[in-house]
CSV table of N, CA and C in Angstrom, one decimal:
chain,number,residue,atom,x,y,z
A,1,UNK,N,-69.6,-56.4,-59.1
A,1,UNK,CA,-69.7,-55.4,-60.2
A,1,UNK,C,-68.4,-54.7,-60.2
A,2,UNK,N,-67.7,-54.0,-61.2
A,2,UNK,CA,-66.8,-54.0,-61.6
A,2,UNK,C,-66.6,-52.1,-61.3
A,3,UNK,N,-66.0,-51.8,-60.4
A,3,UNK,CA,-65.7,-50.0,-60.6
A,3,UNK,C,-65.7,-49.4,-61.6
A,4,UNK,N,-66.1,-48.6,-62.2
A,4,UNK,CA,-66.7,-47.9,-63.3
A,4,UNK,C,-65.5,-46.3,-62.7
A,5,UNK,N,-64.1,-46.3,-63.7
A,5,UNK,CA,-63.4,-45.4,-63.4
A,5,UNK,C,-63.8,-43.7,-64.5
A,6,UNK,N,-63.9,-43.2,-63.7
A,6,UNK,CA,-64.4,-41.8,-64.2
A,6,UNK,C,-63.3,-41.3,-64.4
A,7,UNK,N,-62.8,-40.6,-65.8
A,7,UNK,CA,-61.4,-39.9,-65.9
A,7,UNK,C,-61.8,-38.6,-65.8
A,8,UNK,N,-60.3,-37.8,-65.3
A,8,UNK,CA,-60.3,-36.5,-64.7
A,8,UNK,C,-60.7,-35.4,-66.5
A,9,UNK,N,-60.5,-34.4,-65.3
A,9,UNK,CA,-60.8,-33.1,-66.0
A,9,UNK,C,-59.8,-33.3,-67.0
A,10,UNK,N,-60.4,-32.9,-68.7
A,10,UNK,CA,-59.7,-32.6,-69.7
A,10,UNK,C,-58.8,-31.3,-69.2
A,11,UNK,N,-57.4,-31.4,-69.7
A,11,UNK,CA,-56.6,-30.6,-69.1
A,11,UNK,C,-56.9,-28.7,-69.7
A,12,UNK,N,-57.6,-28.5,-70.7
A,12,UNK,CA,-57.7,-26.8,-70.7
A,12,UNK,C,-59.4,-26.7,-70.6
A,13,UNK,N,-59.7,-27.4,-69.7
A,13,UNK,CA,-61.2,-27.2,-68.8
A,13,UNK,C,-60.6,-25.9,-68.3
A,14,UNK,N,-62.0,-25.0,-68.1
A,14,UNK,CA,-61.6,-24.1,-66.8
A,14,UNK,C,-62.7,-24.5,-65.8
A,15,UNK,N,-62.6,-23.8,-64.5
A,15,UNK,CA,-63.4,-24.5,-63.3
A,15,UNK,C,-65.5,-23.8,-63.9
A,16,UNK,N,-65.6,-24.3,-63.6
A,16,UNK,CA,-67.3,-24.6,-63.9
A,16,UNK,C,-68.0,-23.4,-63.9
A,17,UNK,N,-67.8,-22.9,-62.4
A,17,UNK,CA,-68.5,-21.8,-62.0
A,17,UNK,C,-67.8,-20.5,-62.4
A,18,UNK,N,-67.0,-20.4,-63.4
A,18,UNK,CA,-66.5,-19.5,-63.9
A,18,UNK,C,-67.0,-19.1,-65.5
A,19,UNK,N,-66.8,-17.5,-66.0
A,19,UNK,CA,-67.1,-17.4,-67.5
A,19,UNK,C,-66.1,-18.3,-68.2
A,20,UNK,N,-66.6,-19.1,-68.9
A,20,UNK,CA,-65.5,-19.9,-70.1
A,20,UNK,C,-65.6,-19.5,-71.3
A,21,UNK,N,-65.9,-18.7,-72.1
A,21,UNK,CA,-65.9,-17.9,-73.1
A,21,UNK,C,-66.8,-18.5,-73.9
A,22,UNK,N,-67.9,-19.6,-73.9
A,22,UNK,CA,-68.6,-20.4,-74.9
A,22,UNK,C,-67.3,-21.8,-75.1
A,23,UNK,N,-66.4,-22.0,-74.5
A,23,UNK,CA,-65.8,-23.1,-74.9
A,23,UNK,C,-65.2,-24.0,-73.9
A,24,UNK,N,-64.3,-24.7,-73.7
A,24,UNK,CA,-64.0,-25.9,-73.2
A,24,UNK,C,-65.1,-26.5,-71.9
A,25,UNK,N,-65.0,-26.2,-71.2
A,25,UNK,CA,-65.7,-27.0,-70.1
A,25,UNK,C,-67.1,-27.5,-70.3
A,26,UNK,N,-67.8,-28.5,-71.0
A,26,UNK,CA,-69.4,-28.2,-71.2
A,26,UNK,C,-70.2,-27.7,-70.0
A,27,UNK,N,-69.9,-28.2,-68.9
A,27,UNK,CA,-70.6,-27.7,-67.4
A,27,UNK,C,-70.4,-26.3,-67.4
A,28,UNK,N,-71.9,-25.6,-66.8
A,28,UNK,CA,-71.5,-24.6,-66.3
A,28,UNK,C,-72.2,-24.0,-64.8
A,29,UNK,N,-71.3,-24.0,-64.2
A,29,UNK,CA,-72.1,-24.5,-62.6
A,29,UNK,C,-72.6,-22.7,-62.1
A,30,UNK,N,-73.6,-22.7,-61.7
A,30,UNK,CA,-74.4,-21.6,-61.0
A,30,UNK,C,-74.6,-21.9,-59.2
A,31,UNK,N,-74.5,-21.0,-58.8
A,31,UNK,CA,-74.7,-21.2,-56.9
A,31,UNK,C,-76.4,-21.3,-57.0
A,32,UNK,N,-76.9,-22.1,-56.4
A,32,UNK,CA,-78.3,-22.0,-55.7
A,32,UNK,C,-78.6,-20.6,-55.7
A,33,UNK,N,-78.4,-19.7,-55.2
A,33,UNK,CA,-78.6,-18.4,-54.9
A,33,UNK,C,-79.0,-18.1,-56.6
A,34,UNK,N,-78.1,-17.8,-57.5
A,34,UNK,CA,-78.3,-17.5,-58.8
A,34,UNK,C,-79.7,-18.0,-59.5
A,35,UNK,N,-79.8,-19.4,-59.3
A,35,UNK,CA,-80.8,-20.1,-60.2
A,35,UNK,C,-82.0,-19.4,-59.4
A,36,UNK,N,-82.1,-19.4,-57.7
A,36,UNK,CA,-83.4,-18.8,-57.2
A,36,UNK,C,-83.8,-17.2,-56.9
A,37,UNK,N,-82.7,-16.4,-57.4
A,37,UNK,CA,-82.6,-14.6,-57.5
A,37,UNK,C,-84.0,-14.8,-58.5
A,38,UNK,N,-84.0,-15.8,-59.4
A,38,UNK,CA,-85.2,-15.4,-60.7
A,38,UNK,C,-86.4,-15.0,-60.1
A,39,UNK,N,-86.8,-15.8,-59.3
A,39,UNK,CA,-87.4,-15.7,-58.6
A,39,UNK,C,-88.2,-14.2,-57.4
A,40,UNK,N,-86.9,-13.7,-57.7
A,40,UNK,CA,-87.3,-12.7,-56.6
A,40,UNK,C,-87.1,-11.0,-57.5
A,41,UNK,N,-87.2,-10.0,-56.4
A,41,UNK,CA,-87.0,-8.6,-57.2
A,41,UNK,C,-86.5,-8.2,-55.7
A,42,UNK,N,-85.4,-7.1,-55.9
A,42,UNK,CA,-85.4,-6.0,-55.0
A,42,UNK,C,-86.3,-5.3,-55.2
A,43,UNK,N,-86.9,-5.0,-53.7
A,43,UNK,CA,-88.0,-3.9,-53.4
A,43,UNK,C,-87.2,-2.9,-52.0
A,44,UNK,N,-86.0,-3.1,-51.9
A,44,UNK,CA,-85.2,-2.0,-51.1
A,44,UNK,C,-84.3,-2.4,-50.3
A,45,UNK,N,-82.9,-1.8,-49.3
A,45,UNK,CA,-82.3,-1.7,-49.1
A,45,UNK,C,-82.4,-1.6,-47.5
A,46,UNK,N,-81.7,-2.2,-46.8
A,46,UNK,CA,-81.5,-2.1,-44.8
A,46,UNK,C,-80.4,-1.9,-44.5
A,47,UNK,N,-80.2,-0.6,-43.5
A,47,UNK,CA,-79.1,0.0,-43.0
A,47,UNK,C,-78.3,-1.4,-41.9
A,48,UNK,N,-78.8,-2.2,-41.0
A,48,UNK,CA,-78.3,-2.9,-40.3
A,48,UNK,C,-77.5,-4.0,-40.8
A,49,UNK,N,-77.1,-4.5,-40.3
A,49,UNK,CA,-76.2,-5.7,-41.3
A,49,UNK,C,-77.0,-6.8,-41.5
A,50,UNK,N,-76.6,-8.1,-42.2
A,50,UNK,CA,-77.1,-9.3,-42.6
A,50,UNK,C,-76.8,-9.6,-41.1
A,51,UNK,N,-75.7,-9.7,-40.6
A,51,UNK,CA,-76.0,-10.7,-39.5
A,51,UNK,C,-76.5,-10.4,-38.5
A,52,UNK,N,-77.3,-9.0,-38.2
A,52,UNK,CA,-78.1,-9.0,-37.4
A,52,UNK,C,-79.4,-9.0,-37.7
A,53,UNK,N,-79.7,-9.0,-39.0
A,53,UNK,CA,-81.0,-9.2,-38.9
A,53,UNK,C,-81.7,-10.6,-39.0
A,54,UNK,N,-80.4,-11.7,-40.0
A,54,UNK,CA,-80.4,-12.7,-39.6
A,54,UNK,C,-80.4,-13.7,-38.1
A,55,UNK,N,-80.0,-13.0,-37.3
A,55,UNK,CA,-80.1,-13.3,-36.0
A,55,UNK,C,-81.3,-13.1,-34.8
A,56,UNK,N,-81.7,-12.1,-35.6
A,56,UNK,CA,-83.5,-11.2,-35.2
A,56,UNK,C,-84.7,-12.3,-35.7
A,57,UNK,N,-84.4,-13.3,-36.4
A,57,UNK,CA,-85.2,-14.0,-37.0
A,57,UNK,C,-84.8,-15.5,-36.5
A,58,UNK,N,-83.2,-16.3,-36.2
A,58,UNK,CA,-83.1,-16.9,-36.4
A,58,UNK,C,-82.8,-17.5,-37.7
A,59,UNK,N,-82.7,-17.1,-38.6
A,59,UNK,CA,-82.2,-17.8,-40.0
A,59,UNK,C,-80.6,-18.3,-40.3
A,60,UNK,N,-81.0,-19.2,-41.0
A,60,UNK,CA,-79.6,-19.6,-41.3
A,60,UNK,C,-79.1,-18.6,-42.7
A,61,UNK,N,-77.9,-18.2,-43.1
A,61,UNK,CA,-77.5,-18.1,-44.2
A,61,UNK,C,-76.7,-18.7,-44.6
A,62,UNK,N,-76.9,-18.5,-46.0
A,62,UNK,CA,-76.0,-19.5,-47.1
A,62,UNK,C,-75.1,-18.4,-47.9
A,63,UNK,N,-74.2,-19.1,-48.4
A,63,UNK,CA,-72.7,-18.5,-48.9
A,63,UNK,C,-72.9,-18.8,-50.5
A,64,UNK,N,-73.4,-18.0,-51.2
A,64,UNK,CA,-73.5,-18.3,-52.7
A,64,UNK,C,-72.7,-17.3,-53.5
A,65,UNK,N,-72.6,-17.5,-54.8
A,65,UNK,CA,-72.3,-16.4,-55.8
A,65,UNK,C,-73.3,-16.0,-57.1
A,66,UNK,N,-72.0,-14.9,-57.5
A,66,UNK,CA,-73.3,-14.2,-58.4
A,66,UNK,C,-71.8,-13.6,-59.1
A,67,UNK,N,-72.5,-13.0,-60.6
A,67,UNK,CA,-71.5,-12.5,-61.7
A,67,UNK,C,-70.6,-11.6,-60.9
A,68,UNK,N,-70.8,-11.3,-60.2
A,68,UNK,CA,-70.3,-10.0,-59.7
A,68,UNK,C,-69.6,-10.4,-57.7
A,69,UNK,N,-69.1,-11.7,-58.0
A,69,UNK,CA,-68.7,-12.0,-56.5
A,69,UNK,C,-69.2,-12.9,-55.7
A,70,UNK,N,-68.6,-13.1,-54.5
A,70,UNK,CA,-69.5,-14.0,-52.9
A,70,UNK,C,-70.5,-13.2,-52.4
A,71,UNK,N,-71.7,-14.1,-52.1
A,71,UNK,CA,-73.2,-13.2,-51.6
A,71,UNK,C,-73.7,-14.3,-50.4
A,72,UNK,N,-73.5,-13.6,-49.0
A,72,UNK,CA,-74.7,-14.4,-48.5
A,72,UNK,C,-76.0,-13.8,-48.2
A,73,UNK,N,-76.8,-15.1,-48.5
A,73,UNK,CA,-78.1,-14.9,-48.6
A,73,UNK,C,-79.1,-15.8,-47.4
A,74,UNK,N,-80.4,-14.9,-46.9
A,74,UNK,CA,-81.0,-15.8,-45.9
A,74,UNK,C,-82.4,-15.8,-47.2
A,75,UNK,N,-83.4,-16.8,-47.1
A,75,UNK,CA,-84.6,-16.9,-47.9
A,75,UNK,C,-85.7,-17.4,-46.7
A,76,UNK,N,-86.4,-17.3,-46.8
A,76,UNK,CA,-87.8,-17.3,-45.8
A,76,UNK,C,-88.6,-17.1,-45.6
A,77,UNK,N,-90.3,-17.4,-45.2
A,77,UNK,CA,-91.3,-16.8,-45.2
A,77,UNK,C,-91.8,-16.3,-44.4
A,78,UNK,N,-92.5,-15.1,-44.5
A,78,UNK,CA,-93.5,-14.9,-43.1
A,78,UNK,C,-95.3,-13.8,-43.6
A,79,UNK,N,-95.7,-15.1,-43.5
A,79,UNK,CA,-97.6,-14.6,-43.7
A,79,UNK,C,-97.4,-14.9,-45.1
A,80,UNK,N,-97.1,-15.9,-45.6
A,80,UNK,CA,-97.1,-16.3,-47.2
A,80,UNK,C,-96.3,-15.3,-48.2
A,81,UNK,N,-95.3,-15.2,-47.3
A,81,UNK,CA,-94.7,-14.0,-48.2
A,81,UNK,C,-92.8,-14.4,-48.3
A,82,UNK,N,-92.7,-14.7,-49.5
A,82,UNK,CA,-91.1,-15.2,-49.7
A,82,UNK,C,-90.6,-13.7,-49.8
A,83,UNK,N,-89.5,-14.2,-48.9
A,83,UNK,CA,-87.8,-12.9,-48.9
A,83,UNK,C,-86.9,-13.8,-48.9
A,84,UNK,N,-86.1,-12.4,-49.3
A,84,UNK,CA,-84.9,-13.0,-49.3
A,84,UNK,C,-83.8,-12.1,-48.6
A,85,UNK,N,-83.0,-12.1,-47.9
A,85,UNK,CA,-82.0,-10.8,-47.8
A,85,UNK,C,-80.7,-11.1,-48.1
A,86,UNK,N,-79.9,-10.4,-49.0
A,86,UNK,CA,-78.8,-10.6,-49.3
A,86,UNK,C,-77.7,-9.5,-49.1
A,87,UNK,N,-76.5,-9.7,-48.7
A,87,UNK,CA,-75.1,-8.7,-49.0
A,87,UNK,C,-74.3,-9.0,-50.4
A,88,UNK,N,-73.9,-8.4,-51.1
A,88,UNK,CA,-72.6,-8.6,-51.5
A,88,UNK,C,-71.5,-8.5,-51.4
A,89,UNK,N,-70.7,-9.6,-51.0
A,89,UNK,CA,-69.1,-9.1,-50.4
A,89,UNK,C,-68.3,-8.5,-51.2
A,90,UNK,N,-68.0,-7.1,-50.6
A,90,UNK,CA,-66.9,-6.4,-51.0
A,90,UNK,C,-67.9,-5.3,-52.0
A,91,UNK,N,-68.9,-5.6,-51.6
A,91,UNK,CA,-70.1,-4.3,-52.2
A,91,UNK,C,-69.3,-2.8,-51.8
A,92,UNK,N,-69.7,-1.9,-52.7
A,92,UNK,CA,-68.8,-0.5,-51.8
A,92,UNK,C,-70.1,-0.3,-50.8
A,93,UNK,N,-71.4,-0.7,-51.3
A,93,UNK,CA,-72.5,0.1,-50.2
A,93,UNK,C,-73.0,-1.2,-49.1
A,94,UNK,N,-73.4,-0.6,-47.9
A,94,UNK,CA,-73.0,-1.6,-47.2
A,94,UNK,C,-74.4,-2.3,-46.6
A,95,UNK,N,-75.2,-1.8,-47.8
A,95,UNK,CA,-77.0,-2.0,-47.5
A,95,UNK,C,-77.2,-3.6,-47.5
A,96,UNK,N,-78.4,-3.5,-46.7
A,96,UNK,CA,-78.5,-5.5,-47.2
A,96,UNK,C,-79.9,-5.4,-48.2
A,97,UNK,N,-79.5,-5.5,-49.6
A,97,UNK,CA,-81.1,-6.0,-50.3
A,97,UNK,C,-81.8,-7.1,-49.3
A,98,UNK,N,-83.5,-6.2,-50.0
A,98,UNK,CA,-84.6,-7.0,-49.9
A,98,UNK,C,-85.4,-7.7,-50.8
A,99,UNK,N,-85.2,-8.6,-50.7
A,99,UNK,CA,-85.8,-9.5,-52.0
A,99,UNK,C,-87.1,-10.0,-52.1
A,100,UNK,N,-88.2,-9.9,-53.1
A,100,UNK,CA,-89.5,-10.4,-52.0
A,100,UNK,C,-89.9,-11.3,-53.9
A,101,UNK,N,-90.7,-12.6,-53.3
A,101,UNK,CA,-90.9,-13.1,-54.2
A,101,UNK,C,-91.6,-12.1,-55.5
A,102,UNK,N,-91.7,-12.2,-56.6
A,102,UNK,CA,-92.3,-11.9,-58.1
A,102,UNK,C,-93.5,-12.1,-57.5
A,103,UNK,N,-94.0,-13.1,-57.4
A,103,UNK,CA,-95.5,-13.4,-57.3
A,103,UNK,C,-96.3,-12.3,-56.1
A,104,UNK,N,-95.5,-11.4,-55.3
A,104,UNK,CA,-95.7,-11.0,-54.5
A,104,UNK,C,-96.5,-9.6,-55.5
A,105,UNK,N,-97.9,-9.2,-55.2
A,105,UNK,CA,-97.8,-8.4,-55.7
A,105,UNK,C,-97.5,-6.9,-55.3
A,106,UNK,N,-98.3,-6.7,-53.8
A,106,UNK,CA,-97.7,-5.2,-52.9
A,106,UNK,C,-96.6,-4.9,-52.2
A,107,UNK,N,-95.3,-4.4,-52.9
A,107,UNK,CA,-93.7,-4.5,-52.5
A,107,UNK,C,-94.2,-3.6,-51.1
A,108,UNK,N,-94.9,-2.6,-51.1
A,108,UNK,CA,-95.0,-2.2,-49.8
A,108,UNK,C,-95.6,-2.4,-48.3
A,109,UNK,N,-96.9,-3.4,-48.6
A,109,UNK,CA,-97.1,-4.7,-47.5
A,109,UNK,C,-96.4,-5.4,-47.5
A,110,UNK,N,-95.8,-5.8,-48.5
A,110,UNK,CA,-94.4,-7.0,-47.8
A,110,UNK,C,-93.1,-6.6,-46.9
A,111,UNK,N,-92.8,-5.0,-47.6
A,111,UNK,CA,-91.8,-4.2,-46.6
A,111,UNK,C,-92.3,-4.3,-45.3
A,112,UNK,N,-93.9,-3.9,-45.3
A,112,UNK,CA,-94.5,-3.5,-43.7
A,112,UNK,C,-94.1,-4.6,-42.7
A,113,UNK,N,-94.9,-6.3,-43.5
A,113,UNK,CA,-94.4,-7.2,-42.7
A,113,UNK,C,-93.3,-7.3,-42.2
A,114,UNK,N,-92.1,-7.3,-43.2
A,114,UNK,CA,-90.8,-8.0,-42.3
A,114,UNK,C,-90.1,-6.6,-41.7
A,115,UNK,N,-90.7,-5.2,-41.7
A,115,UNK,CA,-90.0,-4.7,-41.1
A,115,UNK,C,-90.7,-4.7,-39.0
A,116,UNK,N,-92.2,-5.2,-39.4
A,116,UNK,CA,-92.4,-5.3,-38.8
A,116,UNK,C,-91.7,-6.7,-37.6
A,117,UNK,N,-92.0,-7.9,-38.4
A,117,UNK,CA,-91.2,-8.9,-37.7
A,117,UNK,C,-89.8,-8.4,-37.4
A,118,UNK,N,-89.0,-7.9,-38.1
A,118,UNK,CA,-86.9,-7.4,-37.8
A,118,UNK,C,-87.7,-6.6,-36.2
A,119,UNK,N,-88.8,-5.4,-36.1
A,119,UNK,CA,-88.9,-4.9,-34.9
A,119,UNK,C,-88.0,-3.5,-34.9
A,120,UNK,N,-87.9,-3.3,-36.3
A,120,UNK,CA,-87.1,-1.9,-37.0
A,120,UNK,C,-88.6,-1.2,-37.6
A,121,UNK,N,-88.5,0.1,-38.0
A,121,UNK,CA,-89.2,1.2,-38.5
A,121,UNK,C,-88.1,1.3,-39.7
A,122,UNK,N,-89.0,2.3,-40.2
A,122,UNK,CA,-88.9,2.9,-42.1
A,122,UNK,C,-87.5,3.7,-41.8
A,123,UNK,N,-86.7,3.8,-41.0
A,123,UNK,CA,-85.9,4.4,-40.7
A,123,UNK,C,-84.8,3.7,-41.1
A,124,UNK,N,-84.8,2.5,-40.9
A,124,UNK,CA,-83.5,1.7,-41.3
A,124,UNK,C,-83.7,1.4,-43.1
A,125,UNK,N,-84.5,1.8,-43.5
A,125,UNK,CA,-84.5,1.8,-45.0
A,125,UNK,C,-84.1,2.5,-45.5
A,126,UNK,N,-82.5,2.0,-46.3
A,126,UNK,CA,-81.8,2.9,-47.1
A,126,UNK,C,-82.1,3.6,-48.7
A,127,UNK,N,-82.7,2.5,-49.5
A,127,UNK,CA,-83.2,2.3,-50.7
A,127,UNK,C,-84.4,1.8,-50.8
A,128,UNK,N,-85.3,2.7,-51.9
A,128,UNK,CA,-86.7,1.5,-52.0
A,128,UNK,C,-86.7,2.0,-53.6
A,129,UNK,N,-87.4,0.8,-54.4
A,129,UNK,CA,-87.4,0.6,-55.5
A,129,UNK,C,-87.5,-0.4,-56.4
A,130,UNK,N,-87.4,-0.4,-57.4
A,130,UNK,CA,-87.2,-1.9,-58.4
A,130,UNK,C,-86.4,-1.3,-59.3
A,131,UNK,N,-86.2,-2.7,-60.5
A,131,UNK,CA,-85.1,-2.7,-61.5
A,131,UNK,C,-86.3,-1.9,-62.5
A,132,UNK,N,-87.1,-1.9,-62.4
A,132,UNK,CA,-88.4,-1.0,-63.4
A,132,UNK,C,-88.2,0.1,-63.7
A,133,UNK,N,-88.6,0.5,-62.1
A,133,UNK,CA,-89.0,1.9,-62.0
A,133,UNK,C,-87.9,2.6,-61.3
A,134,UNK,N,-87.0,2.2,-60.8
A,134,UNK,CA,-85.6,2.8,-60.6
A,134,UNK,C,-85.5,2.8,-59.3
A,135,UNK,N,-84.4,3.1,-58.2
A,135,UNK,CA,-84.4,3.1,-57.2
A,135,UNK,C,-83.8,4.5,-56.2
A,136,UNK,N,-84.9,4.5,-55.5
A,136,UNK,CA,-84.4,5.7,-54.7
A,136,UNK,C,-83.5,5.9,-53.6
A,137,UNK,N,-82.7,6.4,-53.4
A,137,UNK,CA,-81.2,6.8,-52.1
A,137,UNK,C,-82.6,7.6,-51.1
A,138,UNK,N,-82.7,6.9,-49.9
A,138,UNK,CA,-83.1,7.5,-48.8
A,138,UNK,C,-82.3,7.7,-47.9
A,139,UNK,N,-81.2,7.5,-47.5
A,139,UNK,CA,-80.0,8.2,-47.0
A,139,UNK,C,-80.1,9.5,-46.6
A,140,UNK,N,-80.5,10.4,-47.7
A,140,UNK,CA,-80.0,11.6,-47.7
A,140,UNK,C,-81.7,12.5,-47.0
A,141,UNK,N,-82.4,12.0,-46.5
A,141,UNK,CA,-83.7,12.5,-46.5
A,141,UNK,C,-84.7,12.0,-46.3
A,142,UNK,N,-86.1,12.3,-45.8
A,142,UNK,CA,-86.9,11.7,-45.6
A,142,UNK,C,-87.7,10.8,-46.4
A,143,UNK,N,-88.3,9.2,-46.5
A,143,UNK,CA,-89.0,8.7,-47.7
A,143,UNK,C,-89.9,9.6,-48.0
A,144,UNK,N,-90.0,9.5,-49.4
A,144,UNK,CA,-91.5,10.5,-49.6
A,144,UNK,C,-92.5,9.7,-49.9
């Protein structure tokens, strides 16, 4: 059978995973992370870093993007309950979102679990909230 030569990139392609203004490139490549954020909602914010709480668990993370930069993210279950935790690099705030699946309906049972599993208290919780109903700075004060 005969090699089937694939020719290169049309020369004013731009690279995939970038905005192309609606033109040249027809591809337009998204990170895994992007296509499965749909998926999920922030339900709050953790003072410790990604890689220790990733390490508290054992998870692997993955190196994806998003409109706005490099994001790694760990995804995982615990008691039928999808998370996710993510950073973004070069974020000014240095919180790690909590991501908990959509289909999830009590954001505050699901907080209980994994803060229970991390082996952290309400204390390491910088943010709680949604894109809804807006999100609260716990930082500065006690949750109420």
């Amino acid at each position: 059978m005969a090699e089937i030569e694939v020719p290169g990139p049309e020369p004013d392609w731009e690279r995939a995973p970038q905005y192309q203004g609606g033109k040249r490139n027809p591809a337009f490549q998204a990170s895994m992370w992007e296509y499965e954020a749909g998926s999920f909602r922030v339900v709050a914010g953790l003072s410790p870093s990604l890689d220790v709480l990733a390490a508290r668990l054992r998870l692997d993370m993955e190196r994806g993007w998003e409109d706005l930069g490099c994001v790694d993210v760990a995804m995982f279950r615990i008691q039928k309950i999808d998370f996710a935790l993510s950073r973004l690099e070069g974020s000014p705030r240095p919180d790690v979102s909590v991501w908990i699946s959509r289909a999830q309906a009590d954001a505050d049972e699901a907080l209980d679990v994994l803060l229970d599993a991390l082996g952290i208290g309400r204390e390491a919780v910088t943010f709680r909230g949604d894109a809804e109903t807006g999100f609260v700075d716990l930082r500065n004060g006690p949750e109420a």
